[in-house]
Coordinates of C-alpha atoms and ligand atoms in Angstrom, one line a residue:
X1 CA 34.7 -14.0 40.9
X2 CA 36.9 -15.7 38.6
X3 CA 40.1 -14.0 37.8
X4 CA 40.7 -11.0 35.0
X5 CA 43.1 -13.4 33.2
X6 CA 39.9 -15.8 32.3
X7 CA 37.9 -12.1 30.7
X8 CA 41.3 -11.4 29.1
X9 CA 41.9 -15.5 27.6
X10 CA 37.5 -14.6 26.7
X11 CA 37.5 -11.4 24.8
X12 CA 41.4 -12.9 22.5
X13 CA 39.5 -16.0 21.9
X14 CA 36.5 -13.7 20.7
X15 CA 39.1 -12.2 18.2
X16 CA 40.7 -15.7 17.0
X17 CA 37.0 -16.7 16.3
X18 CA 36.5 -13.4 14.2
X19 CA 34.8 -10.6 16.4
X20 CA 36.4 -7.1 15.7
X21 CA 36.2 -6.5 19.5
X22 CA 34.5 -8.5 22.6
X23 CA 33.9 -7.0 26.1
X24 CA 32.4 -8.5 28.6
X25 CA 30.3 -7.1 31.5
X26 CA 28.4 -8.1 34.9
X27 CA 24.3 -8.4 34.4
X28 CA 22.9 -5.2 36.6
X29 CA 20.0 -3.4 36.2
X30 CA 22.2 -0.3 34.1
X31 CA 20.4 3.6 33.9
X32 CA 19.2 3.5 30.3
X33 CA 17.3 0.4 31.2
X34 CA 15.1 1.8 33.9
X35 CA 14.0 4.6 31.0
X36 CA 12.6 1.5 28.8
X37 CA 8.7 1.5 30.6
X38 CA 8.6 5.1 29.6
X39 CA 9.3 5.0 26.1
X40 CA 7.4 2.0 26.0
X41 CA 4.3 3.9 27.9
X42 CA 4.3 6.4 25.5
X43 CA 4.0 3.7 22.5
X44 CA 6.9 4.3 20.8
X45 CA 7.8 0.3 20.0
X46 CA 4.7 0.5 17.7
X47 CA 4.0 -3.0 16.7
X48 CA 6.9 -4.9 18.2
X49 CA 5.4 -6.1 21.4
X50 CA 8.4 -8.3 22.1
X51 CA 10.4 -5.3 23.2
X52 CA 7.6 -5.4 26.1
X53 CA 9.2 -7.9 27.6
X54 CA 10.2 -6.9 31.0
X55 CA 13.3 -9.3 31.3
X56 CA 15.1 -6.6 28.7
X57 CA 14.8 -4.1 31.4
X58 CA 16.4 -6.2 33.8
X59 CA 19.6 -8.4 33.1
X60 CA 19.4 -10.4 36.1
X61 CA 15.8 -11.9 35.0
X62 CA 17.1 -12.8 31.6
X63 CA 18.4 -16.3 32.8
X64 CA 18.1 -18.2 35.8
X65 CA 21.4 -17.7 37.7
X66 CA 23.1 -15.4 35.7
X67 CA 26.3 -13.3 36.3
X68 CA 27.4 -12.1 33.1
X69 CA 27.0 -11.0 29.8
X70 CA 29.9 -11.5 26.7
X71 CA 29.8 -9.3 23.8
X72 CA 30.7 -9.7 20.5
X73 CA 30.9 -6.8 18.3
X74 CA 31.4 -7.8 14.2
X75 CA 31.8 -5.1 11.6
X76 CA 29.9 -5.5 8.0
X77 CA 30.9 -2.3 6.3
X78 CA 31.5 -3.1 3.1
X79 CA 33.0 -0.4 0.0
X80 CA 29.5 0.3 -1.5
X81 CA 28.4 4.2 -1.1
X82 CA 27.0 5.5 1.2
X83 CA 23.0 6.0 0.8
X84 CA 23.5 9.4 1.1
X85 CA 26.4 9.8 -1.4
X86 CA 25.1 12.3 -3.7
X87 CA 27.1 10.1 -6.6
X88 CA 25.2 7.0 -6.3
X89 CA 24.7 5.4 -10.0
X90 CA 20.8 6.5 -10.1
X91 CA 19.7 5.7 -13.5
X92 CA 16.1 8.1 -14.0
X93 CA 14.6 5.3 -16.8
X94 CA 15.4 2.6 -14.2
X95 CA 14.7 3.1 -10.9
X96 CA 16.5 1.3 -7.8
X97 CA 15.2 0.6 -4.0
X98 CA 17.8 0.7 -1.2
X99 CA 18.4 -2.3 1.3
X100 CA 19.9 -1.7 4.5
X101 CA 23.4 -1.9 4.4
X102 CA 23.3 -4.8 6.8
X103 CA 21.0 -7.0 4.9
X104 CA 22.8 -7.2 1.5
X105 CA 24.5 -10.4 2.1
X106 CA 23.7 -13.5 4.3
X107 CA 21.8 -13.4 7.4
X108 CA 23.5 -11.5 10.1
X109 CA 21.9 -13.8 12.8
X110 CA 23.7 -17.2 11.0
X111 CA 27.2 -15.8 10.4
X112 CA 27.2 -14.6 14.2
X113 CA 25.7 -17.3 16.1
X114 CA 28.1 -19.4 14.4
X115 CA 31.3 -17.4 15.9
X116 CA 29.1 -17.6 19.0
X117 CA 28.7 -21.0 19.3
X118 CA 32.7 -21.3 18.6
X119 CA 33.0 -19.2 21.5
X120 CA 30.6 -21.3 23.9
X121 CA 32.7 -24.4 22.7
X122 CA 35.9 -23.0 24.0
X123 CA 34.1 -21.8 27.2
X124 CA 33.4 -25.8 27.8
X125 CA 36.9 -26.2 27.1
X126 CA 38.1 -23.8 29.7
X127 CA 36.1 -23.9 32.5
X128 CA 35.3 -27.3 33.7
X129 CA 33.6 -26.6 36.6
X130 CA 29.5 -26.6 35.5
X131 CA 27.8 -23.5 34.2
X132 CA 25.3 -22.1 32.1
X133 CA 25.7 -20.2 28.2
X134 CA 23.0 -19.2 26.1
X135 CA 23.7 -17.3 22.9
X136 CA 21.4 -14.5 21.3
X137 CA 22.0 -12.5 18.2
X138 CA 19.0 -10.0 18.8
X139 CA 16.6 -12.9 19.6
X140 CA 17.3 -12.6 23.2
X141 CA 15.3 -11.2 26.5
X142 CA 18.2 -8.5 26.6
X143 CA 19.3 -4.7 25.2
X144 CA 22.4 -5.6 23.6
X145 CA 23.9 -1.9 23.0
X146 CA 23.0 -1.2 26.6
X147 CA 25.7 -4.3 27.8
X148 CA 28.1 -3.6 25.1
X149 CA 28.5 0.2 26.3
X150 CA 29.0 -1.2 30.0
X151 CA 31.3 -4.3 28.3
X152 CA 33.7 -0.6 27.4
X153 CA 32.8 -1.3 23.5
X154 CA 31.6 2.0 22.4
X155 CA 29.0 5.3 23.9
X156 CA 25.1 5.5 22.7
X157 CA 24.7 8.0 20.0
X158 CA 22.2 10.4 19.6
X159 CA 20.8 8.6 16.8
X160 CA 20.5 5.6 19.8
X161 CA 23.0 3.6 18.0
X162 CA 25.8 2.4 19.6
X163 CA 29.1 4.1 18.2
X164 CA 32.9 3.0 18.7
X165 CA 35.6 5.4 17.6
X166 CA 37.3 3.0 15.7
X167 CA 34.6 1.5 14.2
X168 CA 31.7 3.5 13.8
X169 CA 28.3 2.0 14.0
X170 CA 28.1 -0.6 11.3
X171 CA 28.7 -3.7 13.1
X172 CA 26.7 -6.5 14.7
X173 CA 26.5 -7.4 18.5
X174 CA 26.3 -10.7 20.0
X175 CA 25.4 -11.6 23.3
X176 CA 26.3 -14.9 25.3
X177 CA 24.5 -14.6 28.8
X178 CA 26.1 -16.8 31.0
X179 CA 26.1 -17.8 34.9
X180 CA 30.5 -17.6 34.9
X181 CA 30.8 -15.3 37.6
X182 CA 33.3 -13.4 34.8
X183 CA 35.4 -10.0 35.8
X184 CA 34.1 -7.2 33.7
X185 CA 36.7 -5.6 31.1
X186 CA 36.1 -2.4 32.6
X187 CA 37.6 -2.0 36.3
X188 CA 35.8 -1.0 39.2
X189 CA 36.6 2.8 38.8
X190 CA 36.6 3.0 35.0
X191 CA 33.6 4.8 33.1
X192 CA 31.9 3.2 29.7
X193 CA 33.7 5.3 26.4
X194 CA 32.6 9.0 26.9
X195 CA 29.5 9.9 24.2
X196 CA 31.7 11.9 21.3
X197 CA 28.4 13.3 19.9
X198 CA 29.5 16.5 21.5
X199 CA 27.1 18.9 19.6
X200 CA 26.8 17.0 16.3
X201 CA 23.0 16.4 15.7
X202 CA 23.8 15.5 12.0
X203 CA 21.6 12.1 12.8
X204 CA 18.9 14.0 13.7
X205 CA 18.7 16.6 11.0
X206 CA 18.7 14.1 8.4
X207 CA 16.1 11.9 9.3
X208 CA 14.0 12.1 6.8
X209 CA 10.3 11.3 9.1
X210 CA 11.3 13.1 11.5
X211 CA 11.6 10.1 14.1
X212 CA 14.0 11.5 16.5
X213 CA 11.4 12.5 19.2
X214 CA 14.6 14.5 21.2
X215 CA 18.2 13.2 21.0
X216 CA 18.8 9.5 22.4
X217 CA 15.1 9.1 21.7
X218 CA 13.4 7.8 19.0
X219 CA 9.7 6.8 18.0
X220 CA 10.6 4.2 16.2
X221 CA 6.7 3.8 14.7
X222 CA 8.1 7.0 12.6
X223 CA 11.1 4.8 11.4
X224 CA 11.4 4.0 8.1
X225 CA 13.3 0.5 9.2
X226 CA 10.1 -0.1 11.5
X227 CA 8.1 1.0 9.0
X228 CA 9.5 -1.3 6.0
X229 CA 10.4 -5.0 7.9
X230 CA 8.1 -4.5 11.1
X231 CA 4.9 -3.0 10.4
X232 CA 2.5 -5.6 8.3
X233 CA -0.3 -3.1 7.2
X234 CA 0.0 0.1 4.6
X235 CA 2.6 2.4 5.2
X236 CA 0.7 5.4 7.0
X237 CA 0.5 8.0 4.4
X238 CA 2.0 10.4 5.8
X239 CA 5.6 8.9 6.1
X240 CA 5.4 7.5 2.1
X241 CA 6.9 10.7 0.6
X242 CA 9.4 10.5 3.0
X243 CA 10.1 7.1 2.7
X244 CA 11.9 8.0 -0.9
X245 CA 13.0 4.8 -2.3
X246 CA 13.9 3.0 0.5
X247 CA 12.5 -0.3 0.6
X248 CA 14.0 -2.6 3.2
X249 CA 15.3 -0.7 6.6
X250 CA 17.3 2.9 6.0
X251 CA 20.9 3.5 6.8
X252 CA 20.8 7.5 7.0
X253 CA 20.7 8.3 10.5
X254 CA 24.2 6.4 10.3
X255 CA 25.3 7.4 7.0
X256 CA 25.5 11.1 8.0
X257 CA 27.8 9.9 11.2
X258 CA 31.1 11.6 11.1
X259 CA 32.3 8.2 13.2
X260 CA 31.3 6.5 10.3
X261 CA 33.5 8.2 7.7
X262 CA 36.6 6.1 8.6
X263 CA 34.6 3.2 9.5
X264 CA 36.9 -0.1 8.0
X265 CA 35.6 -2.3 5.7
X266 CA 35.1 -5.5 5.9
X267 CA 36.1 -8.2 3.2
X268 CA 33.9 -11.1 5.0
X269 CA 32.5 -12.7 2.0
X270 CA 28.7 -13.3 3.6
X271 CA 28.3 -9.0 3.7
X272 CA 28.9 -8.8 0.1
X273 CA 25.8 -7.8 -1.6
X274 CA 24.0 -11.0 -3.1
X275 CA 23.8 -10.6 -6.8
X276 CA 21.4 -12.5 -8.8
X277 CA 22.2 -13.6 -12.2
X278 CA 19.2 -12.9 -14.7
X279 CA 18.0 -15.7 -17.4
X280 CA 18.4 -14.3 -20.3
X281 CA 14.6 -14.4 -21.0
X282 CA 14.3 -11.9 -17.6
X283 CA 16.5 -9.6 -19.6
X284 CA 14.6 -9.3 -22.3
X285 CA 12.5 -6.1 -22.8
X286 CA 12.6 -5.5 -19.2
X287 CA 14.5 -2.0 -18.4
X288 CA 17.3 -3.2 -16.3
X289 CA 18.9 -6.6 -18.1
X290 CA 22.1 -5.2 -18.6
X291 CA 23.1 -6.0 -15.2
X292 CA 22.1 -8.9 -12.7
X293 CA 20.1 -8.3 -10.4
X294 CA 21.7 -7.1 -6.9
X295 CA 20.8 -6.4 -3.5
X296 CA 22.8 -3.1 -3.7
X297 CA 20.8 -0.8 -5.4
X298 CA 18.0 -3.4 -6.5
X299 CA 15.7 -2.8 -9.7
X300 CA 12.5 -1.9 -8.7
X301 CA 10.8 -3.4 -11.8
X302 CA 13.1 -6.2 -10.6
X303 CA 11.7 -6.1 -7.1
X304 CA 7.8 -5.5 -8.3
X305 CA 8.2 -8.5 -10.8
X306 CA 9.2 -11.4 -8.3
X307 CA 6.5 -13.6 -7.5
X308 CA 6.4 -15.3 -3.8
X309 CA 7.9 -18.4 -4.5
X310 CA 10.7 -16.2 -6.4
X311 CA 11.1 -14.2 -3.0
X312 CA 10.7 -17.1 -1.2
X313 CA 13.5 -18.8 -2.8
X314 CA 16.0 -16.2 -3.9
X315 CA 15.5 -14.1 -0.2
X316 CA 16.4 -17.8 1.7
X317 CA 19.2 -16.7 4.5
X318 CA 18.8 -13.6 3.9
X319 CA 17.8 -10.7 6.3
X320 CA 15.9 -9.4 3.6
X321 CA 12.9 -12.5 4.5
X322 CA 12.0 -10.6 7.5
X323 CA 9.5 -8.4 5.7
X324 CA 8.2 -11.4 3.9
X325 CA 7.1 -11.2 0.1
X326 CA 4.2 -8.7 0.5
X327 CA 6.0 -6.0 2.7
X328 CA 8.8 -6.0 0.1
X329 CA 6.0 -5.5 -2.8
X330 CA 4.4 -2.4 -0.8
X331 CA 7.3 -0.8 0.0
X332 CA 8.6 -1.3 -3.7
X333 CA 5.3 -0.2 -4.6
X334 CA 5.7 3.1 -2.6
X335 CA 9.3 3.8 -4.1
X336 CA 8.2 3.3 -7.2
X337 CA 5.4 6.1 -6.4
X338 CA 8.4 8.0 -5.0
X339 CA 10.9 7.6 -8.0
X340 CA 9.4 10.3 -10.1
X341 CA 9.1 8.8 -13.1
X342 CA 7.6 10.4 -15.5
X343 CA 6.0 9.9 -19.2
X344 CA 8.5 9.7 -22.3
X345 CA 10.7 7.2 -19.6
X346 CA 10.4 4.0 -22.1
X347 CA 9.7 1.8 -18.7
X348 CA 7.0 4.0 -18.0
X349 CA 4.5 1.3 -19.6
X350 CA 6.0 -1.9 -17.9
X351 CA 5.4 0.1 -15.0
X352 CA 1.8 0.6 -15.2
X353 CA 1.4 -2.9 -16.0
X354 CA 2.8 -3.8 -12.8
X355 CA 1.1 -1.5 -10.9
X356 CA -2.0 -2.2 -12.3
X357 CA -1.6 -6.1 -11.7
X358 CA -1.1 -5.4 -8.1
X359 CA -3.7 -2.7 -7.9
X360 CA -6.0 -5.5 -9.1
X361 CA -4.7 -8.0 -6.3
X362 CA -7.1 -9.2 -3.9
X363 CA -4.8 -8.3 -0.6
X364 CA -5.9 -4.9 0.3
X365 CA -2.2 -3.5 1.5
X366 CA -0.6 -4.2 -2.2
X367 CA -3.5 -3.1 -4.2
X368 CA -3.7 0.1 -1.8
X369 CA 0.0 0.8 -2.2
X370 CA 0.3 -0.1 -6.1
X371 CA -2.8 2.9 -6.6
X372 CA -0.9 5.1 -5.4
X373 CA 2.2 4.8 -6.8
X374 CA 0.3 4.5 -9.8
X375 CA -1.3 8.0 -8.8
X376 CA 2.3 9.5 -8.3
X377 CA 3.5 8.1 -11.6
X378 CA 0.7 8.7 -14.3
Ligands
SF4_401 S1 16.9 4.7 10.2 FE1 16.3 6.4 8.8 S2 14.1 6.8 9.4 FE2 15.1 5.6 11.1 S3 15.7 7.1 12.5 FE3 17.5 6.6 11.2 S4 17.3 8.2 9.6 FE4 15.4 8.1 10.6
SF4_402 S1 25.5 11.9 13.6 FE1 26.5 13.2 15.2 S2 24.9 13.3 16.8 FE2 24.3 11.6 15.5 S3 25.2 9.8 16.4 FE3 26.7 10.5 14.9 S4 28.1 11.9 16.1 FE4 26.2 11.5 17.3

């Protein structure tokens, strides 16, 4: 094993390249692994048969050779409210959607595989003798919170997040598998952070489907992030009410987090919501035109009026792509049906337009979604 001064030299030069913290930890076969056939079994991944794969369950089959795992851990809180700040600027006559927190500026996956690649560079530098690095920013065969808790970077919340004191949970996590025989951060006798959820179950109260199947457990098909990016038909009908006006991922389950009240913010240009200036022919008559158009808080007559080329071009590098053009129309379409608004609202007619233009479309999922929001609204 190569000596603690080369993990040490590892996680600074993590640091100098921009990760809030780095830890790094040997590939083993660690407890909350072993549990991921059940929750599989019971069909709680929903759609996402990648998480099937059984090298996620098993560190030492996710790379020929390997030894260990380097974490990167990059916070992307940024000063915007909270979701669930009861003082968010909600305009009745204008209805907004909420993004994810995470997805209002550039793509996540970009801005850290680029600091991950910096890192692999300096491992060439360092170690001459041969060896092998691969880099994954949630695209790899691995459960990244389940090595960062063992790399000593934080505990795994109820809410099945994983939580730092310091930080909170609104950070990123980077992985670099590699076959450096590396010493871990944490000694031979020291435990992971200790789980500080003590009896909170905040996370679990507040979810508004209900997806918490027990704490440290969740059915993510109940999910409204699963539900908005992952899942390609209608929104099941039963989780639309609940869905309020969410229409790319949710953010409550971590919102409500007492860790994440003193969470720092982060002044990284790429997390800055991307705003969108209107043409000035956009603003007129539409409801919203006094502002341009932003990921924060989006317009849903904004949202519901961009065709897919628009999406295609404005959403490029952006997280927000994931759902492609039609899942951001249905679930607009639902939180429109959700945002209560109601005649004498001078967008009311706009609206209907809209709705009705999609309830006419020929793709089954938008027209299904725009009647009923057009049932919730008339
Ligand atoms: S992200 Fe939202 S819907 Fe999903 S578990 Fe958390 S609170 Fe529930
Ligand atoms: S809200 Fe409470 S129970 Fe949930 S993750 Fe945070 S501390 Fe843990």
């Amino acid at each position: 094993m190569m000596p603690l001064a080369d993990t040490l030299w590892i996680v600074d030069q993590a640091k100098t390249l921009g990760f809030d913290l780095c830890g790094v930890v040997r590939a083993e076969k660690f407890p909350e692994l072993e549990r991921t056939p059940e929750w599989l079994d019971r069909g709680y991944a929903g759609e996402m048969k990648y998480l099937a794969d059984p090298r996620r369950s098993d560190p030492q089959s996710a790379m020929p050779g390997i030894r260990s795992a380097i974490v990167g851990l990059l916070n992307y809180n940024t000063t915007q409210p909270l979701s669930t700040n009861p003082a968010l600027p909600i305009d009745d006559s204008n209805p907004s959607g909420w993004i994810s927190r995470y997805a209002w500026g550039d793509d996540y996956h970009d801005v850290l595989r680029e600091r991950l690649d910096a890192l692999m560079e300096s491992l060439r530098e360092r170690f001459a003798s041969p060896f092998e690095a691969r880099a994954y920013v949630d695209t790899g065969p691995v459960q990244e919170r389940v090595l960062a808790k063992y790399a000593g970077l934080g505990w795994l919340g109820k809410n099945t997040l994983l939580l730092n004191q310091m930080l909170g949970s609104f950070f990123f996590l980077g992985v670099i598998l590699t076959t450096l025989d590396l010493e871990p951060t944490l000694g031979a006798n020291e435990l992971p952070p200790p789980d500080l959820c003590g009896s909170c179950r905040r996370c679990l109260d507040a979810c508004p489907t209900q997806a918490f199947v027990e704490p440290y457990v969740m059915d993510a098909r109940k999910c409204i992030s699963y539900l908005t990016i992952e899942l390609r038909g209608s929104i099941p009908e039963e989780f639309r009410e609940a869905m309020g006006n969410h229409v790319f991922g949710c953010d409550i389950c971590q919102d409500v987090c007492p860790w994440n009240r003193r969470a720092p913010i982060v002044t990284i240009p790429q997390f800055q919501p991307r705003v969108f200036p209107l043409l000035e022919e956009d603003r007129a008559g539409a409801s919203l035109p006094s502002q341009d158009a932003s990921l924060y808080l989006p317009s849903l007559e904004w949202l519901l009026g961009l065709t897919e080329a628009d999406f295609k071009e404005l959403f490029s590098g952006s997280p927000v792509k994931r759902t492609k053009w039609r899942g951001l129309i249905r679930n607009a379409c639902v939180a429109l049906g959700n945002s209560g608004v109601r005649p004498g609202i001078v967008a009311l007619g706009r609206f209907h337009e809209i709705l009705g233009r999609l309830a006419a479309s020929e793709d089954q999922v938008l027209a299904e979604s725009a009647r009923w929001a057009l049932s919730r609204i008339e």
